[in-house]
Amino acid sequence: MTETVRTTAPVEATKVTPPRRRIPTRTPHQAGGSGKGTGRLGGPLSGVPWALPALLFVGVLLVYPFLRSIYGSFFEDNGFTSHYTGLDNFTRLADDPIFGRSLLNTLMWVVGTLLLPVLAGLAIAVATHRMRFGLIAQSVIVLPYAVSGAATAVLWKFILTSEGSLNQVLDAVGLGSLAQPWLLEWPQNTLSMIVASTWQATGLNVVLFAIGLRAIPRETIEAAELDGARGWRMFRHITLPQLRSVTVVVVGMAIVNSLKAFDMIWVLTQGGPARSSETLALTMYREAFRLFHIGYGSAIALVLSVIVVASSWLYLRRQLPETSPR
Protein backbone atom coordinates (compact mmCIF):
# COMPACT_ATOMS: atom_id res chain seq x y z
CA MET A 1 0.00 0.00 0.00
CA THR A 2 1.48 3.16 -1.13
CA GLU A 3 1.44 5.93 1.36
CA THR A 4 0.61 9.20 -0.16
CA VAL A 5 2.40 12.08 1.35
CA ARG A 6 0.66 15.39 1.04
CA THR A 7 2.84 18.43 0.91
CA THR A 8 1.39 21.82 1.33
CA ALA A 9 3.21 24.83 -0.08
CA PRO A 10 3.81 27.62 2.39
CA VAL A 11 1.32 30.37 2.07
CA GLU A 12 2.86 33.77 1.87
CA ALA A 13 1.61 36.18 4.46
CA THR A 14 -0.51 38.89 2.95
CA LYS A 15 0.80 42.37 3.72
CA VAL A 16 -1.88 44.56 5.11
CA THR A 17 -1.29 48.23 4.29
CA PRO A 18 -2.53 50.46 7.09
CA PRO A 19 -4.89 53.23 6.00
CA ARG A 20 -3.03 56.43 5.12
CA ARG A 21 -3.74 59.23 7.48
CA ARG A 22 -5.05 62.31 5.77
CA ILE A 23 -3.34 65.49 6.84
CA PRO A 24 -5.79 68.38 7.10
CA THR A 25 -4.90 71.37 5.01
CA ARG A 26 -6.07 74.93 5.17
CA THR A 27 -6.33 77.58 2.54
CA PRO A 28 -4.44 80.88 3.07
CA HIS A 29 -7.77 82.52 3.91
CA GLN A 30 -8.50 79.90 6.56
CA ALA A 31 -4.94 80.13 7.93
CA GLY A 32 -5.46 83.78 8.75
CA GLY A 33 -7.52 82.91 11.83
CA SER A 34 -7.93 79.85 13.98
CA GLY A 35 -11.18 78.83 15.52
CA LYS A 36 -14.54 80.45 15.38
CA GLY A 37 -15.05 84.14 15.41
CA THR A 38 -11.83 84.98 13.55
CA GLY A 39 -13.21 85.04 10.03
CA ARG A 40 -13.44 88.81 10.02
CA LEU A 41 -9.68 89.14 10.63
CA GLY A 42 -8.70 86.44 8.17
CA GLY A 43 -6.84 87.04 4.93
CA PRO A 44 -5.54 90.54 4.23
CA LEU A 45 -7.02 91.99 7.43
CA SER A 46 -5.14 89.61 9.71
CA GLY A 47 -2.08 91.91 9.82
CA VAL A 48 -3.97 95.11 10.56
CA PRO A 49 -3.70 94.88 14.37
CA TRP A 50 0.05 94.38 14.08
CA ALA A 51 0.43 97.41 11.83
CA LEU A 52 -1.60 99.75 14.02
CA PRO A 53 1.32 100.73 16.33
CA ALA A 54 3.50 101.61 13.32
CA LEU A 55 0.66 103.53 11.66
CA LEU A 56 0.04 105.42 14.90
CA PHE A 57 3.75 106.21 15.21
CA VAL A 58 3.95 107.53 11.64
CA GLY A 59 0.73 109.47 12.05
CA VAL A 60 1.85 111.25 15.22
CA LEU A 61 5.38 112.08 14.05
CA LEU A 62 4.87 112.68 10.31
CA VAL A 63 1.29 113.02 9.13
CA TYR A 64 -0.05 115.27 11.89
CA PRO A 65 2.91 117.75 11.81
CA PHE A 66 2.60 117.95 8.02
CA LEU A 67 -1.13 118.64 8.15
CA ARG A 68 -0.58 121.09 11.02
CA SER A 69 2.00 122.96 8.93
CA ILE A 70 -0.44 123.23 6.04
CA TYR A 71 -3.09 124.60 8.38
CA GLY A 72 -0.68 126.99 10.13
CA SER A 73 0.64 128.42 6.86
CA PHE A 74 -2.67 130.27 6.40
CA PHE A 75 -2.36 132.12 9.72
CA GLU A 76 -0.22 134.84 11.19
CA ASP A 77 0.91 133.16 14.39
CA ASN A 78 3.49 134.29 16.94
CA GLY A 79 2.95 131.43 19.38
CA PHE A 80 0.44 133.35 21.52
CA THR A 81 -2.09 134.86 19.15
CA SER A 82 -3.03 133.98 15.60
CA HIS A 83 -5.39 135.24 12.94
CA TYR A 84 -6.28 134.02 9.48
CA THR A 85 -4.37 135.68 6.63
CA GLY A 86 -5.08 133.38 3.69
CA LEU A 87 -2.26 133.25 1.18
CA ASP A 88 -0.37 136.25 2.56
CA ASN A 89 2.48 134.09 3.85
CA PHE A 90 3.00 132.60 0.39
CA THR A 91 2.90 135.95 -1.37
CA ARG A 92 5.45 137.19 1.16
CA LEU A 93 7.80 134.42 0.03
CA ALA A 94 7.92 135.86 -3.48
CA ASP A 95 8.99 139.29 -2.18
CA ASP A 96 11.42 138.11 0.52
CA PRO A 97 15.07 138.43 -0.61
CA ILE A 98 16.19 136.16 2.24
CA PHE A 99 13.92 133.38 0.94
CA GLY A 100 15.29 133.89 -2.56
CA ARG A 101 18.88 133.62 -1.31
CA SER A 102 18.10 130.51 0.74
CA LEU A 103 16.43 128.93 -2.28
CA LEU A 104 19.54 129.65 -4.35
CA ASN A 105 21.80 128.22 -1.62
CA THR A 106 19.65 125.09 -1.49
CA LEU A 107 20.04 124.67 -5.25
CA MET A 108 23.82 125.07 -4.86
CA TRP A 109 23.81 122.36 -2.19
CA VAL A 110 21.90 119.99 -4.49
CA VAL A 111 24.25 120.54 -7.43
CA GLY A 112 27.38 120.42 -5.27
CA THR A 113 26.27 117.25 -3.48
CA LEU A 114 25.57 115.52 -6.77
CA LEU A 115 28.84 116.55 -8.40
CA LEU A 116 31.30 116.09 -5.53
CA PRO A 117 30.38 113.25 -3.13
CA VAL A 118 28.71 111.04 -5.76
CA LEU A 119 31.44 111.39 -8.39
CA ALA A 120 34.21 111.16 -5.79
CA GLY A 121 32.64 108.07 -4.22
CA LEU A 122 32.30 106.38 -7.60
CA ALA A 123 35.86 107.22 -8.63
CA ILE A 124 37.38 106.01 -5.35
CA ALA A 125 35.34 102.79 -5.35
CA VAL A 126 36.37 101.95 -8.92
CA ALA A 127 40.03 102.89 -8.33
CA THR A 128 40.35 100.78 -5.16
CA HIS A 129 38.22 97.83 -6.31
CA ARG A 130 41.14 95.68 -7.45
CA MET A 131 43.93 97.29 -5.49
CA ARG A 132 46.00 95.13 -3.17
CA PHE A 133 45.13 97.25 -0.15
CA GLY A 134 41.91 98.61 -1.61
CA LEU A 135 39.78 97.45 1.32
CA ILE A 136 42.02 99.28 3.78
CA ALA A 137 41.90 102.44 1.67
CA GLN A 138 38.10 102.27 1.52
CA SER A 139 37.91 101.79 5.29
CA VAL A 140 39.99 104.91 5.87
CA ILE A 141 37.77 106.95 3.56
CA VAL A 142 34.62 105.68 5.30
CA LEU A 143 35.81 106.84 8.76
CA PRO A 144 34.57 110.47 8.44
CA TYR A 145 31.04 109.17 7.85
CA ALA A 146 31.06 107.74 11.39
CA VAL A 147 31.51 111.29 12.74
CA SER A 148 28.35 113.31 13.33
CA GLY A 149 27.60 116.34 11.21
CA ALA A 150 28.03 118.70 14.16
CA ALA A 151 31.46 117.25 15.04
CA THR A 152 32.50 117.48 11.39
CA ALA A 153 31.44 121.13 11.35
CA VAL A 154 33.51 121.89 14.49
CA LEU A 155 36.56 120.31 12.85
CA TRP A 156 36.13 122.28 9.64
CA LYS A 157 35.54 125.49 11.56
CA PHE A 158 39.14 125.28 12.80
CA ILE A 159 40.21 124.88 9.16
CA LEU A 160 38.08 127.55 7.46
CA THR A 161 38.12 130.50 9.88
CA SER A 162 40.14 133.57 8.97
CA GLU A 163 42.98 132.46 11.28
CA GLY A 164 42.39 128.79 10.60
CA SER A 165 44.79 126.12 9.49
CA LEU A 166 43.98 126.48 5.79
CA ASN A 167 45.07 130.12 5.62
CA GLN A 168 48.12 129.35 7.74
CA VAL A 169 49.19 126.59 5.36
CA LEU A 170 48.71 128.90 2.38
CA ASP A 171 50.89 131.52 4.06
CA ALA A 172 53.54 128.93 4.91
CA VAL A 173 53.89 127.74 1.29
CA GLY A 174 53.98 131.23 -0.17
CA LEU A 175 50.39 131.35 -1.37
CA GLY A 176 49.22 133.93 1.13
CA SER A 177 47.43 135.85 -1.64
CA LEU A 178 44.90 132.99 -1.81
CA ALA A 179 44.10 133.22 1.89
CA GLN A 180 40.69 134.72 2.57
CA PRO A 181 37.82 134.62 5.08
CA TRP A 182 36.18 131.47 3.73
CA LEU A 183 33.06 131.68 5.92
CA LEU A 184 32.42 135.41 5.85
CA GLU A 185 31.52 136.10 2.23
CA TRP A 186 28.98 134.66 -0.18
CA PRO A 187 29.15 132.43 -2.25
CA GLN A 188 32.45 131.04 -0.98
CA ASN A 189 30.95 130.30 2.44
CA THR A 190 28.33 128.05 0.86
CA LEU A 191 30.91 126.41 -1.41
CA SER A 192 33.26 125.83 1.53
CA MET A 193 30.53 124.12 3.52
CA ILE A 194 29.68 121.92 0.52
CA VAL A 195 33.34 120.81 0.44
CA ALA A 196 33.20 120.03 4.17
CA SER A 197 30.02 118.02 3.65
CA THR A 198 31.69 116.18 0.77
CA TRP A 199 34.53 115.10 3.09
CA GLN A 200 31.99 113.40 5.33
CA ALA A 201 29.46 112.05 2.82
CA THR A 202 31.89 110.47 0.33
CA GLY A 203 32.55 107.48 2.59
CA LEU A 204 28.99 106.16 2.43
CA ASN A 205 28.97 106.47 -1.36
CA VAL A 206 32.23 104.52 -1.55
CA VAL A 207 30.67 101.70 0.47
CA LEU A 208 27.54 101.55 -1.69
CA PHE A 209 29.46 101.63 -4.97
CA ALA A 210 31.93 99.02 -3.67
CA ILE A 211 29.01 96.70 -2.91
CA GLY A 212 27.68 97.26 -6.42
CA LEU A 213 31.08 96.49 -7.95
CA ARG A 214 31.33 93.21 -6.05
CA ALA A 215 27.86 92.24 -7.29
CA ILE A 216 28.89 92.43 -10.96
CA PRO A 217 29.19 88.84 -12.30
CA ARG A 218 32.78 87.82 -12.93
CA GLU A 219 31.72 86.18 -16.19
CA THR A 220 30.56 89.53 -17.55
CA ILE A 221 33.94 91.14 -16.86
CA GLU A 222 35.86 88.22 -18.37
CA ALA A 223 33.70 88.23 -21.50
CA ALA A 224 34.27 91.96 -21.95
CA GLU A 225 38.02 91.50 -21.50
CA LEU A 226 38.05 88.78 -24.17
CA ASP A 227 36.33 91.23 -26.50
CA GLY A 228 39.10 93.75 -25.88
CA ALA A 229 37.34 96.07 -23.44
CA ARG A 230 39.82 97.91 -21.24
CA GLY A 231 39.95 101.09 -19.19
CA TRP A 232 37.35 103.66 -20.14
CA ARG A 233 35.51 101.31 -22.50
CA MET A 234 35.13 98.74 -19.74
CA PHE A 235 33.86 101.39 -17.32
CA ARG A 236 31.54 103.07 -19.82
CA HIS A 237 29.89 99.98 -21.33
CA ILE A 238 30.13 97.35 -18.59
CA THR A 239 30.78 98.76 -15.11
CA LEU A 240 28.56 101.84 -15.17
CA PRO A 241 25.43 100.09 -16.55
CA GLN A 242 25.85 97.34 -13.94
CA LEU A 243 25.90 100.01 -11.20
CA ARG A 244 22.61 101.56 -12.30
CA SER A 245 20.56 100.29 -9.34
CA VAL A 246 23.17 101.44 -6.81
CA THR A 247 23.49 104.82 -8.53
CA VAL A 248 19.73 105.37 -8.25
CA VAL A 249 19.97 104.88 -4.46
CA VAL A 250 23.08 107.05 -4.05
CA VAL A 251 21.76 109.95 -6.10
CA GLY A 252 18.33 109.79 -4.46
CA MET A 253 19.88 109.94 -0.99
CA ALA A 254 22.15 112.81 -2.07
CA ILE A 255 19.20 114.87 -3.32
CA VAL A 256 17.17 114.42 -0.15
CA ASN A 257 20.14 115.05 2.18
CA SER A 258 21.16 118.22 0.34
CA LEU A 259 17.63 119.62 0.48
CA LYS A 260 17.47 119.22 4.26
CA ALA A 261 21.06 120.30 5.07
CA PHE A 262 21.05 121.98 8.47
CA ASP A 263 23.49 120.89 11.19
CA MET A 264 26.75 121.68 9.40
CA ILE A 265 25.51 125.10 8.28
CA TRP A 266 24.26 125.97 11.74
CA VAL A 267 27.54 125.11 13.46
CA LEU A 268 29.80 126.75 10.86
CA THR A 269 27.98 130.01 10.11
CA GLN A 270 24.49 129.88 11.68
CA GLY A 271 23.32 131.06 8.28
CA GLY A 272 25.44 134.21 8.36
CA PRO A 273 26.80 136.63 7.77
CA ALA A 274 23.53 138.54 7.41
CA ARG A 275 21.70 135.26 6.65
CA SER A 276 23.60 134.94 3.37
CA SER A 277 24.38 131.20 3.75
CA GLU A 278 20.96 129.99 4.88
CA THR A 279 19.21 127.13 3.13
CA LEU A 280 15.45 126.54 3.15
CA ALA A 281 15.70 124.24 6.18
CA LEU A 282 17.66 126.83 8.14
CA THR A 283 15.37 129.70 7.12
CA MET A 284 12.34 127.69 8.20
CA TYR A 285 13.95 126.97 11.58
CA ARG A 286 14.92 130.59 12.18
CA GLU A 287 11.56 132.03 11.21
CA ALA A 288 9.51 129.52 13.21
CA PHE A 289 11.60 128.90 16.33
CA ARG A 290 13.86 131.96 16.65
CA LEU A 291 11.73 134.83 15.34
CA PHE A 292 8.39 133.20 16.25
CA HIS A 293 6.91 133.77 12.80
CA ILE A 294 5.25 130.38 12.99
CA GLY A 295 2.83 130.91 10.12
CA TYR A 296 5.58 132.14 7.80
CA GLY A 297 7.88 129.30 8.91
CA SER A 298 5.07 126.81 8.20
CA ALA A 299 4.76 128.21 4.67
CA ILE A 300 8.50 127.73 4.12
CA ALA A 301 8.29 124.20 5.52
CA LEU A 302 5.44 123.43 3.13
CA VAL A 303 7.42 124.73 0.15
CA LEU A 304 10.44 122.66 1.21
CA SER A 305 8.28 119.53 1.60
CA VAL A 306 6.82 120.00 -1.86
CA ILE A 307 10.29 120.43 -3.36
CA VAL A 308 11.62 117.30 -1.63
CA VAL A 309 8.66 115.12 -2.60
CA ALA A 310 8.46 116.45 -6.18
CA SER A 311 12.18 116.11 -6.89
CA SER A 312 12.31 112.60 -5.41
CA TRP A 313 9.24 111.49 -7.33
CA LEU A 314 10.45 112.92 -10.63
CA TYR A 315 13.89 111.36 -10.22
CA LEU A 316 12.62 107.90 -9.24
CA ARG A 317 9.95 107.97 -11.94
CA ARG A 318 12.63 108.64 -14.52
CA GLN A 319 15.15 106.12 -13.22
CA LEU A 320 13.13 103.11 -12.11
CA PRO A 321 12.05 100.68 -14.85
CA GLU A 322 8.42 100.83 -15.85
CA THR A 323 6.37 97.68 -15.32
CA SER A 324 3.72 97.00 -17.91
CA PRO A 325 0.41 95.69 -16.52
CA ARG A 326 -0.35 92.07 -17.27
Coordinates of C-alpha atoms in Angstrom, one line a residue:
M1 CA 0.0 0.0 0.0
T2 CA 1.5 3.2 -1.1
E3 CA 1.4 5.9 1.4
T4 CA 0.6 9.2 -0.2
V5 CA 2.4 12.1 1.3
R6 CA 0.7 15.4 1.0
T7 CA 2.8 18.4 0.9
T8 CA 1.4 21.8 1.3
A9 CA 3.2 24.8 -0.1
P10 CA 3.8 27.6 2.4
V11 CA 1.3 30.4 2.1
E12 CA 2.9 33.8 1.9
A13 CA 1.6 36.2 4.5
T14 CA -0.5 38.9 2.9
K15 CA 0.8 42.4 3.7
V16 CA -1.9 44.6 5.1
T17 CA -1.3 48.2 4.3
P18 CA -2.5 50.5 7.1
P19 CA -4.9 53.2 6.0
R20 CA -3.0 56.4 5.1
R21 CA -3.7 59.2 7.5
R22 CA -5.1 62.3 5.8
I23 CA -3.3 65.5 6.8
P24 CA -5.8 68.4 7.1
T25 CA -4.9 71.4 5.0
R26 CA -6.1 74.9 5.2
T27 CA -6.3 77.6 2.5
P28 CA -4.4 80.9 3.1
H29 CA -7.8 82.5 3.9
Q30 CA -8.5 79.9 6.6
A31 CA -4.9 80.1 7.9
G32 CA -5.5 83.8 8.8
G33 CA -7.5 82.9 11.8
S34 CA -7.9 79.9 14.0
G35 CA -11.2 78.8 15.5
K36 CA -14.5 80.5 15.4
G37 CA -15.1 84.1 15.4
T38 CA -11.8 85.0 13.5
G39 CA -13.2 85.0 10.0
R40 CA -13.4 88.8 10.0
L41 CA -9.7 89.1 10.6
G42 CA -8.7 86.4 8.2
G43 CA -6.8 87.0 4.9
P44 CA -5.5 90.5 4.2
L45 CA -7.0 92.0 7.4
S46 CA -5.1 89.6 9.7
G47 CA -2.1 91.9 9.8
V48 CA -4.0 95.1 10.6
P49 CA -3.7 94.9 14.4
W50 CA 0.1 94.4 14.1
A51 CA 0.4 97.4 11.8
L52 CA -1.6 99.7 14.0
P53 CA 1.3 100.7 16.3
A54 CA 3.5 101.6 13.3
L55 CA 0.7 103.5 11.7
L56 CA 0.0 105.4 14.9
F57 CA 3.8 106.2 15.2
V58 CA 3.9 107.5 11.6
G59 CA 0.7 109.5 12.1
V60 CA 1.9 111.2 15.2
L61 CA 5.4 112.1 14.0
L62 CA 4.9 112.7 10.3
V63 CA 1.3 113.0 9.1
Y64 CA 0.0 115.3 11.9
P65 CA 2.9 117.7 11.8
F66 CA 2.6 118.0 8.0
L67 CA -1.1 118.6 8.2
R68 CA -0.6 121.1 11.0
S69 CA 2.0 123.0 8.9
I70 CA -0.4 123.2 6.0
Y71 CA -3.1 124.6 8.4
G72 CA -0.7 127.0 10.1
S73 CA 0.6 128.4 6.9
F74 CA -2.7 130.3 6.4
F75 CA -2.4 132.1 9.7
E76 CA -0.2 134.8 11.2
D77 CA 0.9 133.2 14.4
N78 CA 3.5 134.3 16.9
G79 CA 3.0 131.4 19.4
F80 CA 0.4 133.3 21.5
T81 CA -2.1 134.9 19.1
S82 CA -3.0 134.0 15.6
H83 CA -5.4 135.2 12.9
Y84 CA -6.3 134.0 9.5
T85 CA -4.4 135.7 6.6
G86 CA -5.1 133.4 3.7
L87 CA -2.3 133.3 1.2
D88 CA -0.4 136.2 2.6
N89 CA 2.5 134.1 3.9
F90 CA 3.0 132.6 0.4
T91 CA 2.9 136.0 -1.4
R92 CA 5.4 137.2 1.2
L93 CA 7.8 134.4 0.0
A94 CA 7.9 135.9 -3.5
D95 CA 9.0 139.3 -2.2
D96 CA 11.4 138.1 0.5
P97 CA 15.1 138.4 -0.6
I98 CA 16.2 136.2 2.2
F99 CA 13.9 133.4 0.9
G100 CA 15.3 133.9 -2.6
R101 CA 18.9 133.6 -1.3
S102 CA 18.1 130.5 0.7
L103 CA 16.4 128.9 -2.3
L104 CA 19.5 129.7 -4.3
N105 CA 21.8 128.2 -1.6
T106 CA 19.6 125.1 -1.5
L107 CA 20.0 124.7 -5.2
M108 CA 23.8 125.1 -4.9
W109 CA 23.8 122.4 -2.2
V110 CA 21.9 120.0 -4.5
V111 CA 24.3 120.5 -7.4
G112 CA 27.4 120.4 -5.3
T113 CA 26.3 117.3 -3.5
L114 CA 25.6 115.5 -6.8
L115 CA 28.8 116.6 -8.4
L116 CA 31.3 116.1 -5.5
P117 CA 30.4 113.2 -3.1
V118 CA 28.7 111.0 -5.8
L119 CA 31.4 111.4 -8.4
A120 CA 34.2 111.2 -5.8
G121 CA 32.6 108.1 -4.2
L122 CA 32.3 106.4 -7.6
A123 CA 35.9 107.2 -8.6
I124 CA 37.4 106.0 -5.4
A125 CA 35.3 102.8 -5.4
V126 CA 36.4 101.9 -8.9
A127 CA 40.0 102.9 -8.3
T128 CA 40.3 100.8 -5.2
H129 CA 38.2 97.8 -6.3
R130 CA 41.1 95.7 -7.5
M131 CA 43.9 97.3 -5.5
R132 CA 46.0 95.1 -3.2
F133 CA 45.1 97.2 -0.2
G134 CA 41.9 98.6 -1.6
L135 CA 39.8 97.4 1.3
I136 CA 42.0 99.3 3.8
A137 CA 41.9 102.4 1.7
Q138 CA 38.1 102.3 1.5
S139 CA 37.9 101.8 5.3
V140 CA 40.0 104.9 5.9
I141 CA 37.8 107.0 3.6
V142 CA 34.6 105.7 5.3
L143 CA 35.8 106.8 8.8
P144 CA 34.6 110.5 8.4
Y145 CA 31.0 109.2 7.8
A146 CA 31.1 107.7 11.4
V147 CA 31.5 111.3 12.7
S148 CA 28.3 113.3 13.3
G149 CA 27.6 116.3 11.2
A150 CA 28.0 118.7 14.2
A151 CA 31.5 117.2 15.0
T152 CA 32.5 117.5 11.4
A153 CA 31.4 121.1 11.4
V154 CA 33.5 121.9 14.5
L155 CA 36.6 120.3 12.9
W156 CA 36.1 122.3 9.6
K157 CA 35.5 125.5 11.6
F158 CA 39.1 125.3 12.8
I159 CA 40.2 124.9 9.2
L160 CA 38.1 127.6 7.5
T161 CA 38.1 130.5 9.9
S162 CA 40.1 133.6 9.0
E163 CA 43.0 132.5 11.3
G164 CA 42.4 128.8 10.6
S165 CA 44.8 126.1 9.5
L166 CA 44.0 126.5 5.8
N167 CA 45.1 130.1 5.6
Q168 CA 48.1 129.4 7.7
V169 CA 49.2 126.6 5.4
L170 CA 48.7 128.9 2.4
D171 CA 50.9 131.5 4.1
A172 CA 53.5 128.9 4.9
V173 CA 53.9 127.7 1.3
G174 CA 54.0 131.2 -0.2
L175 CA 50.4 131.4 -1.4
G176 CA 49.2 133.9 1.1
S177 CA 47.4 135.8 -1.6
L178 CA 44.9 133.0 -1.8
A179 CA 44.1 133.2 1.9
Q180 CA 40.7 134.7 2.6
P181 CA 37.8 134.6 5.1
W182 CA 36.2 131.5 3.7
L183 CA 33.1 131.7 5.9
L184 CA 32.4 135.4 5.9
E185 CA 31.5 136.1 2.2
W186 CA 29.0 134.7 -0.2
P187 CA 29.1 132.4 -2.2
Q188 CA 32.5 131.0 -1.0
N189 CA 31.0 130.3 2.4
T190 CA 28.3 128.0 0.9
L191 CA 30.9 126.4 -1.4
S192 CA 33.3 125.8 1.5
M193 CA 30.5 124.1 3.5
I194 CA 29.7 121.9 0.5
V195 CA 33.3 120.8 0.4
A196 CA 33.2 120.0 4.2
S197 CA 30.0 118.0 3.6
T198 CA 31.7 116.2 0.8
W199 CA 34.5 115.1 3.1
Q200 CA 32.0 113.4 5.3
A201 CA 29.5 112.0 2.8
T202 CA 31.9 110.5 0.3
G203 CA 32.6 107.5 2.6
L204 CA 29.0 106.2 2.4
N205 CA 29.0 106.5 -1.4
V206 CA 32.2 104.5 -1.5
V207 CA 30.7 101.7 0.5
L208 CA 27.5 101.5 -1.7
F209 CA 29.5 101.6 -5.0
A210 CA 31.9 99.0 -3.7
I211 CA 29.0 96.7 -2.9
G212 CA 27.7 97.3 -6.4
L213 CA 31.1 96.5 -8.0
R214 CA 31.3 93.2 -6.0
A215 CA 27.9 92.2 -7.3
I216 CA 28.9 92.4 -11.0
P217 CA 29.2 88.8 -12.3
R218 CA 32.8 87.8 -12.9
E219 CA 31.7 86.2 -16.2
T220 CA 30.6 89.5 -17.5
I221 CA 33.9 91.1 -16.9
E222 CA 35.9 88.2 -18.4
A223 CA 33.7 88.2 -21.5
A224 CA 34.3 92.0 -21.9
E225 CA 38.0 91.5 -21.5
L226 CA 38.0 88.8 -24.2
D227 CA 36.3 91.2 -26.5
G228 CA 39.1 93.8 -25.9
A229 CA 37.3 96.1 -23.4
R230 CA 39.8 97.9 -21.2
G231 CA 40.0 101.1 -19.2
W232 CA 37.3 103.7 -20.1
R233 CA 35.5 101.3 -22.5
M234 CA 35.1 98.7 -19.7
F235 CA 33.9 101.4 -17.3
R236 CA 31.5 103.1 -19.8
H237 CA 29.9 100.0 -21.3
I238 CA 30.1 97.4 -18.6
T239 CA 30.8 98.8 -15.1
L240 CA 28.6 101.8 -15.2
P241 CA 25.4 100.1 -16.5
Q242 CA 25.8 97.3 -13.9
L243 CA 25.9 100.0 -11.2
R244 CA 22.6 101.6 -12.3
S245 CA 20.6 100.3 -9.3
V246 CA 23.2 101.4 -6.8
T247 CA 23.5 104.8 -8.5
V248 CA 19.7 105.4 -8.2
V249 CA 20.0 104.9 -4.5
V250 CA 23.1 107.0 -4.0
V251 CA 21.8 110.0 -6.1
G252 CA 18.3 109.8 -4.5
M253 CA 19.9 109.9 -1.0
A254 CA 22.1 112.8 -2.1
I255 CA 19.2 114.9 -3.3
V256 CA 17.2 114.4 -0.1
N257 CA 20.1 115.0 2.2
S258 CA 21.2 118.2 0.3
L259 CA 17.6 119.6 0.5
K260 CA 17.5 119.2 4.3
A261 CA 21.1 120.3 5.1
F262 CA 21.1 122.0 8.5
D263 CA 23.5 120.9 11.2
M264 CA 26.8 121.7 9.4
I265 CA 25.5 125.1 8.3
W266 CA 24.3 126.0 11.7
V267 CA 27.5 125.1 13.5
L268 CA 29.8 126.8 10.9
T269 CA 28.0 130.0 10.1
Q270 CA 24.5 129.9 11.7
G271 CA 23.3 131.1 8.3
G272 CA 25.4 134.2 8.4
P273 CA 26.8 136.6 7.8
A274 CA 23.5 138.5 7.4
R275 CA 21.7 135.3 6.6
S276 CA 23.6 134.9 3.4
S277 CA 24.4 131.2 3.8
E278 CA 21.0 130.0 4.9
T279 CA 19.2 127.1 3.1
L280 CA 15.4 126.5 3.1
A281 CA 15.7 124.2 6.2
L282 CA 17.7 126.8 8.1
T283 CA 15.4 129.7 7.1
M284 CA 12.3 127.7 8.2
Y285 CA 13.9 127.0 11.6
R286 CA 14.9 130.6 12.2
E287 CA 11.6 132.0 11.2
A288 CA 9.5 129.5 13.2
F289 CA 11.6 128.9 16.3
R290 CA 13.9 132.0 16.7
L291 CA 11.7 134.8 15.3
F292 CA 8.4 133.2 16.2
H293 CA 6.9 133.8 12.8
I294 CA 5.2 130.4 13.0
G295 CA 2.8 130.9 10.1
Y296 CA 5.6 132.1 7.8
G297 CA 7.9 129.3 8.9
S298 CA 5.1 126.8 8.2
A299 CA 4.8 128.2 4.7
I300 CA 8.5 127.7 4.1
A301 CA 8.3 124.2 5.5
L302 CA 5.4 123.4 3.1
V303 CA 7.4 124.7 0.1
L304 CA 10.4 122.7 1.2
S305 CA 8.3 119.5 1.6
V306 CA 6.8 120.0 -1.9
I307 CA 10.3 120.4 -3.4
V308 CA 11.6 117.3 -1.6
V309 CA 8.7 115.1 -2.6
A310 CA 8.5 116.5 -6.2
S311 CA 12.2 116.1 -6.9
S312 CA 12.3 112.6 -5.4
W313 CA 9.2 111.5 -7.3
L314 CA 10.4 112.9 -10.6
Y315 CA 13.9 111.4 -10.2
L316 CA 12.6 107.9 -9.2
R317 CA 9.9 108.0 -11.9
R318 CA 12.6 108.6 -14.5
Q319 CA 15.2 106.1 -13.2
L320 CA 13.1 103.1 -12.1
P321 CA 12.0 100.7 -14.8
E322 CA 8.4 100.8 -15.8
T323 CA 6.4 97.7 -15.3
S324 CA 3.7 97.0 -17.9
P325 CA 0.4 95.7 -16.5
R326 CA -0.3 92.1 -17.3

